[in-house]
């Protein structure tokens, strides 16, 4: 089978609203999340993006590299969105509740750690380190927001790393449902309020 010259070299951006590389990444994230790493192929990514397979391989040499870049992009999006919410000029408790609601709605069908773990055997040590670094950067950015509230006297002078990770652990409870699809409370808003209240009372309690 001959290869058309138009499929070689740097692909043209044409009139695409977003850059081709970004479009591929965004599409790959959705496919990996929906079908898993194992069940997503580079051909499917190209087809979904309406680009040639050569274009996908121009930006990402292997599926493992595409997956790594997709997770990095996902973590960056979560980090930026979290910081934006936590930097608003409203009471910090309200910001925490908003973060829970936004995070839960955006990731209701996603178990990020399982998602990464299923692909880990196919990734190189360097790629695994990059993914870990992107997750650490997300945690560090959220911790920095907590540190600012400690400086402002809103949060107690305790370990900001502990408080940030404690909150993130509690945040994951917002997605809990039993076999009947029932969560802890009647609505996501109520769940967010109860989680935040529990966290708030805990970090402000005496030793």
mmCIF file of C-alpha atoms in Angstrom:
data_model
loop_
_atom_site.group_PDB
_atom_site.id
_atom_site.type_symbol
_atom_site.label_atom_id
_atom_site.label_comp_id
_atom_site.label_asym_id
_atom_site.label_seq_id
_atom_site.Cartn_x
_atom_site.Cartn_y
_atom_site.Cartn_z
ATOM 1 C CA UNK A 1 0.000 0.000 0.000
ATOM 2 C CA UNK A 2 1.433 3.350 -0.993
ATOM 3 C CA UNK A 3 1.417 6.274 1.436
ATOM 4 C CA UNK A 4 0.212 9.621 0.189
ATOM 5 C CA UNK A 5 2.765 12.435 0.661
ATOM 6 C CA UNK A 6 0.041 14.561 2.226
ATOM 7 C CA UNK A 7 0.069 12.221 5.229
ATOM 8 C CA UNK A 8 3.727 12.851 5.944
ATOM 9 C CA UNK A 9 5.388 15.674 7.847
ATOM 10 C CA UNK A 10 3.822 18.263 10.099
ATOM 11 C CA UNK A 11 0.008 18.258 9.738
ATOM 12 C CA UNK A 12 -1.697 21.493 8.795
ATOM 13 C CA UNK A 13 -3.820 23.276 11.363
ATOM 14 C CA UNK A 14 -6.290 24.336 8.656
ATOM 15 C CA UNK A 15 -9.237 26.161 10.189
ATOM 16 C CA UNK A 16 -9.499 24.120 13.398
ATOM 17 C CA UNK A 17 -10.644 26.296 16.296
ATOM 18 C CA UNK A 18 -8.347 24.528 18.758
ATOM 19 C CA UNK A 19 -4.838 23.237 17.929
ATOM 20 C CA UNK A 20 -4.737 19.714 16.472
ATOM 21 C CA UNK A 21 -2.563 18.423 19.315
ATOM 22 C CA UNK A 22 -5.020 19.715 21.920
ATOM 23 C CA UNK A 23 -7.934 18.242 19.984
ATOM 24 C CA UNK A 24 -6.217 14.840 19.925
ATOM 25 C CA UNK A 25 -5.494 15.011 23.656
ATOM 26 C CA UNK A 26 -9.044 15.992 24.584
ATOM 27 C CA UNK A 27 -10.473 13.234 22.427
ATOM 28 C CA UNK A 28 -8.025 10.644 23.739
ATOM 29 C CA UNK A 29 -8.932 11.470 27.348
ATOM 30 C CA UNK A 30 -12.605 10.791 26.633
ATOM 31 C CA UNK A 31 -11.877 7.533 24.808
ATOM 32 C CA UNK A 32 -9.459 6.254 27.451
ATOM 33 C CA UNK A 33 -11.956 7.085 30.197
ATOM 34 C CA UNK A 34 -14.854 5.494 28.332
ATOM 35 C CA UNK A 35 -13.181 2.354 26.978
ATOM 36 C CA UNK A 36 -9.980 2.002 29.099
ATOM 37 C CA UNK A 37 -6.379 2.103 27.933
ATOM 38 C CA UNK A 38 -6.418 -1.472 26.655
ATOM 39 C CA UNK A 39 -9.541 -1.048 24.557
ATOM 40 C CA UNK A 40 -8.601 2.260 22.936
ATOM 41 C CA UNK A 41 -6.466 2.261 19.800
ATOM 42 C CA UNK A 42 -4.607 4.998 17.977
ATOM 43 C CA UNK A 43 -6.828 4.256 14.951
ATOM 44 C CA UNK A 44 -9.928 5.034 17.021
ATOM 45 C CA UNK A 45 -8.418 8.264 18.287
ATOM 46 C CA UNK A 46 -7.613 9.337 14.723
ATOM 47 C CA UNK A 47 -11.097 8.412 13.497
ATOM 48 C CA UNK A 48 -12.804 10.259 16.331
ATOM 49 C CA UNK A 49 -10.630 13.327 15.722
ATOM 50 C CA UNK A 50 -11.225 13.177 11.965
ATOM 51 C CA UNK A 51 -7.484 13.225 11.303
ATOM 52 C CA UNK A 52 -5.123 10.695 9.783
ATOM 53 C CA UNK A 53 -3.393 8.090 11.913
ATOM 54 C CA UNK A 54 -0.112 9.661 10.776
ATOM 55 C CA UNK A 55 -1.200 12.930 12.359
ATOM 56 C CA UNK A 56 -1.756 11.268 15.720
ATOM 57 C CA UNK A 57 1.636 9.572 15.491
ATOM 58 C CA UNK A 58 3.264 12.867 14.528
ATOM 59 C CA UNK A 59 2.439 14.271 17.958
ATOM 60 C CA UNK A 60 2.502 11.061 19.997
ATOM 61 C CA UNK A 61 4.886 8.275 18.982
ATOM 62 C CA UNK A 62 3.099 5.539 20.977
ATOM 63 C CA UNK A 63 -0.234 4.936 22.682
ATOM 64 C CA UNK A 64 1.584 4.962 26.018
ATOM 65 C CA UNK A 65 2.925 8.442 25.245
ATOM 66 C CA UNK A 66 -0.549 9.635 24.243
ATOM 67 C CA UNK A 67 -2.026 8.222 27.443
ATOM 68 C CA UNK A 68 0.666 9.878 29.570
ATOM 69 C CA UNK A 69 0.116 13.242 27.913
ATOM 70 C CA UNK A 70 -3.663 12.818 28.241
ATOM 71 C CA UNK A 71 -3.417 12.197 31.995
ATOM 72 C CA UNK A 72 -1.060 15.172 32.385
ATOM 73 C CA UNK A 73 -3.581 17.322 30.528
ATOM 74 C CA UNK A 74 -6.436 16.027 32.686
ATOM 75 C CA UNK A 75 -4.512 16.743 35.901
ATOM 76 C CA UNK A 76 -3.664 20.234 34.651
ATOM 77 C CA UNK A 77 -7.340 20.920 33.968
ATOM 78 C CA UNK A 78 -8.331 19.690 37.440
ATOM 79 C CA UNK A 79 -5.566 21.777 39.036
ATOM 80 C CA UNK A 80 -6.509 24.968 37.217
ATOM 81 C CA UNK A 81 -10.222 24.524 37.891
ATOM 82 C CA UNK A 82 -9.600 23.787 41.588
ATOM 83 C CA UNK A 83 -7.375 26.832 42.063
ATOM 84 C CA UNK A 84 -9.905 29.042 40.277
ATOM 85 C CA UNK A 85 -12.682 27.886 42.611
ATOM 86 C CA UNK A 86 -10.548 28.129 45.758
ATOM 87 C CA UNK A 87 -9.344 31.632 44.842
ATOM 88 C CA UNK A 88 -12.790 33.234 44.718
ATOM 89 C CA UNK A 89 -13.629 36.132 47.043
ATOM 90 C CA UNK A 90 -16.273 34.284 49.031
ATOM 91 C CA UNK A 91 -16.036 32.456 52.392
ATOM 92 C CA UNK A 92 -13.630 29.531 52.200
ATOM 93 C CA UNK A 93 -16.255 27.035 53.340
ATOM 94 C CA UNK A 94 -18.427 28.023 50.384
ATOM 95 C CA UNK A 95 -15.467 27.578 48.051
ATOM 96 C CA UNK A 96 -14.864 24.083 49.419
ATOM 97 C CA UNK A 97 -18.501 23.167 48.866
ATOM 98 C CA UNK A 98 -18.332 24.464 45.293
ATOM 99 C CA UNK A 99 -15.191 22.427 44.656
ATOM 100 C CA UNK A 100 -16.911 19.248 45.834
ATOM 101 C CA UNK A 101 -19.936 19.894 43.629
ATOM 102 C CA UNK A 102 -17.929 20.747 40.504
ATOM 103 C CA UNK A 103 -15.472 17.876 41.001
ATOM 104 C CA UNK A 104 -18.231 15.324 41.607
ATOM 105 C CA UNK A 105 -20.288 16.351 38.596
ATOM 106 C CA UNK A 106 -17.223 16.312 36.350
ATOM 107 C CA UNK A 107 -15.900 12.944 37.530
ATOM 108 C CA UNK A 108 -19.018 11.068 38.616
ATOM 109 C CA UNK A 109 -18.219 8.123 36.319
ATOM 110 C CA UNK A 110 -14.437 8.309 36.682
ATOM 111 C CA UNK A 111 -12.146 6.491 39.086
ATOM 112 C CA UNK A 112 -8.894 8.208 38.146
ATOM 113 C CA UNK A 113 -6.617 5.954 40.187
ATOM 114 C CA UNK A 114 -8.121 2.765 38.733
ATOM 115 C CA UNK A 115 -7.974 4.386 35.304
ATOM 116 C CA UNK A 116 -4.216 4.970 35.691
ATOM 117 C CA UNK A 117 -3.501 1.658 37.404
ATOM 118 C CA UNK A 118 -5.009 -0.337 34.523
ATOM 119 C CA UNK A 119 -2.522 1.252 32.113
ATOM 120 C CA UNK A 120 0.526 1.260 34.397
ATOM 121 C CA UNK A 121 1.966 -2.058 33.153
ATOM 122 C CA UNK A 122 2.193 -0.581 29.645
ATOM 123 C CA UNK A 123 3.956 2.610 30.717
ATOM 124 C CA UNK A 124 7.659 3.244 31.131
ATOM 125 C CA UNK A 125 9.182 4.330 34.422
ATOM 126 C CA UNK A 126 9.610 7.830 33.051
ATOM 127 C CA UNK A 127 5.965 7.999 31.967
ATOM 128 C CA UNK A 128 4.787 6.809 35.388
ATOM 129 C CA UNK A 129 6.960 9.483 37.014
ATOM 130 C CA UNK A 130 5.450 12.147 34.756
ATOM 131 C CA UNK A 131 1.936 11.095 35.742
ATOM 132 C CA UNK A 132 2.870 11.112 39.424
ATOM 133 C CA UNK A 133 4.465 14.542 39.021
ATOM 134 C CA UNK A 134 1.285 15.910 37.434
ATOM 135 C CA UNK A 135 -0.792 14.551 40.316
ATOM 136 C CA UNK A 136 1.664 15.992 42.843
ATOM 137 C CA UNK A 137 1.445 19.379 41.111
ATOM 138 C CA UNK A 138 -2.337 19.280 41.477
ATOM 139 C CA UNK A 139 -2.080 18.485 45.186
ATOM 140 C CA UNK A 140 0.593 21.162 45.703
ATOM 141 C CA UNK A 141 -1.587 23.809 44.035
ATOM 142 C CA UNK A 142 -4.546 22.948 46.266
ATOM 143 C CA UNK A 143 -2.282 22.875 49.318
ATOM 144 C CA UNK A 144 -1.043 26.377 48.413
ATOM 145 C CA UNK A 145 -4.646 27.607 48.546
ATOM 146 C CA UNK A 146 -5.001 26.084 52.008
ATOM 147 C CA UNK A 147 -1.719 27.685 53.081
ATOM 148 C CA UNK A 148 -3.042 31.100 52.066
ATOM 149 C CA UNK A 149 -6.089 30.586 54.280
ATOM 150 C CA UNK A 150 -3.808 29.639 57.178
ATOM 151 C CA UNK A 151 -1.916 32.906 56.655
ATOM 152 C CA UNK A 152 -5.218 34.787 56.643
ATOM 153 C CA UNK A 153 -6.261 33.130 59.895
ATOM 154 C CA UNK A 154 -9.194 31.330 58.284
ATOM 155 C CA UNK A 155 -7.701 27.877 58.846
ATOM 156 C CA UNK A 156 -5.811 26.823 61.980
ATOM 157 C CA UNK A 157 -2.021 26.757 61.971
ATOM 158 C CA UNK A 158 -1.744 23.042 61.237
ATOM 159 C CA UNK A 159 -0.043 21.064 58.469
ATOM 160 C CA UNK A 160 -1.437 22.390 55.204
ATOM 161 C CA UNK A 161 -0.439 19.175 53.431
ATOM 162 C CA UNK A 162 -2.423 17.138 55.939
ATOM 163 C CA UNK A 163 -5.465 19.403 55.713
ATOM 164 C CA UNK A 164 -5.434 19.466 51.901
ATOM 165 C CA UNK A 165 -5.102 15.684 51.598
ATOM 166 C CA UNK A 166 -7.705 15.146 54.301
ATOM 167 C CA UNK A 167 -10.170 17.305 52.410
ATOM 168 C CA UNK A 168 -9.428 15.574 49.098
ATOM 169 C CA UNK A 169 -9.972 12.187 50.736
ATOM 170 C CA UNK A 170 -13.315 13.323 52.126
ATOM 171 C CA UNK A 171 -14.195 14.846 48.754
ATOM 172 C CA UNK A 172 -14.118 11.385 47.169
ATOM 173 C CA UNK A 173 -16.960 10.339 49.485
ATOM 174 C CA UNK A 174 -19.249 12.621 47.487
ATOM 175 C CA UNK A 175 -19.425 9.976 44.743
ATOM 176 C CA UNK A 176 -20.496 7.141 47.052
ATOM 177 C CA UNK A 177 -23.709 5.292 46.235
ATOM 178 C CA UNK A 178 -25.025 1.994 47.558
ATOM 179 C CA UNK A 179 -26.489 -0.867 45.520
ATOM 180 C CA UNK A 180 -29.697 1.122 45.119
ATOM 181 C CA UNK A 181 -27.854 4.176 43.821
ATOM 182 C CA UNK A 182 -28.450 6.089 47.032
ATOM 183 C CA UNK A 183 -25.747 8.382 48.381
ATOM 184 C CA UNK A 184 -25.195 9.448 51.971
ATOM 185 C CA UNK A 185 -27.615 12.358 51.618
ATOM 186 C CA UNK A 186 -30.503 13.380 49.388
ATOM 187 C CA UNK A 187 -28.584 15.709 47.089
ATOM 188 C CA UNK A 188 -25.069 16.542 45.993
ATOM 189 C CA UNK A 189 -25.431 20.002 47.500
ATOM 190 C CA UNK A 190 -26.340 18.517 50.894
ATOM 191 C CA UNK A 191 -23.474 16.044 50.619
ATOM 192 C CA UNK A 192 -21.021 18.856 49.819
ATOM 193 C CA UNK A 193 -22.267 20.854 52.791
ATOM 194 C CA UNK A 194 -22.007 17.909 55.212
ATOM 195 C CA UNK A 195 -18.514 16.926 54.029
ATOM 196 C CA UNK A 196 -17.284 20.507 54.326
ATOM 197 C CA UNK A 197 -18.866 20.920 57.770
ATOM 198 C CA UNK A 198 -17.284 17.676 58.973
ATOM 199 C CA UNK A 199 -13.892 18.787 57.644
ATOM 200 C CA UNK A 200 -14.247 22.300 59.051
ATOM 201 C CA UNK A 201 -15.195 21.131 62.530
ATOM 202 C CA UNK A 202 -12.400 18.576 62.505
ATOM 203 C CA UNK A 203 -9.539 20.900 61.618
ATOM 204 C CA UNK A 204 -10.752 23.544 64.041
ATOM 205 C CA UNK A 205 -11.244 21.164 66.959
ATOM 206 C CA UNK A 206 -8.860 21.208 69.891
ATOM 207 C CA UNK A 207 -6.212 18.550 70.224
#
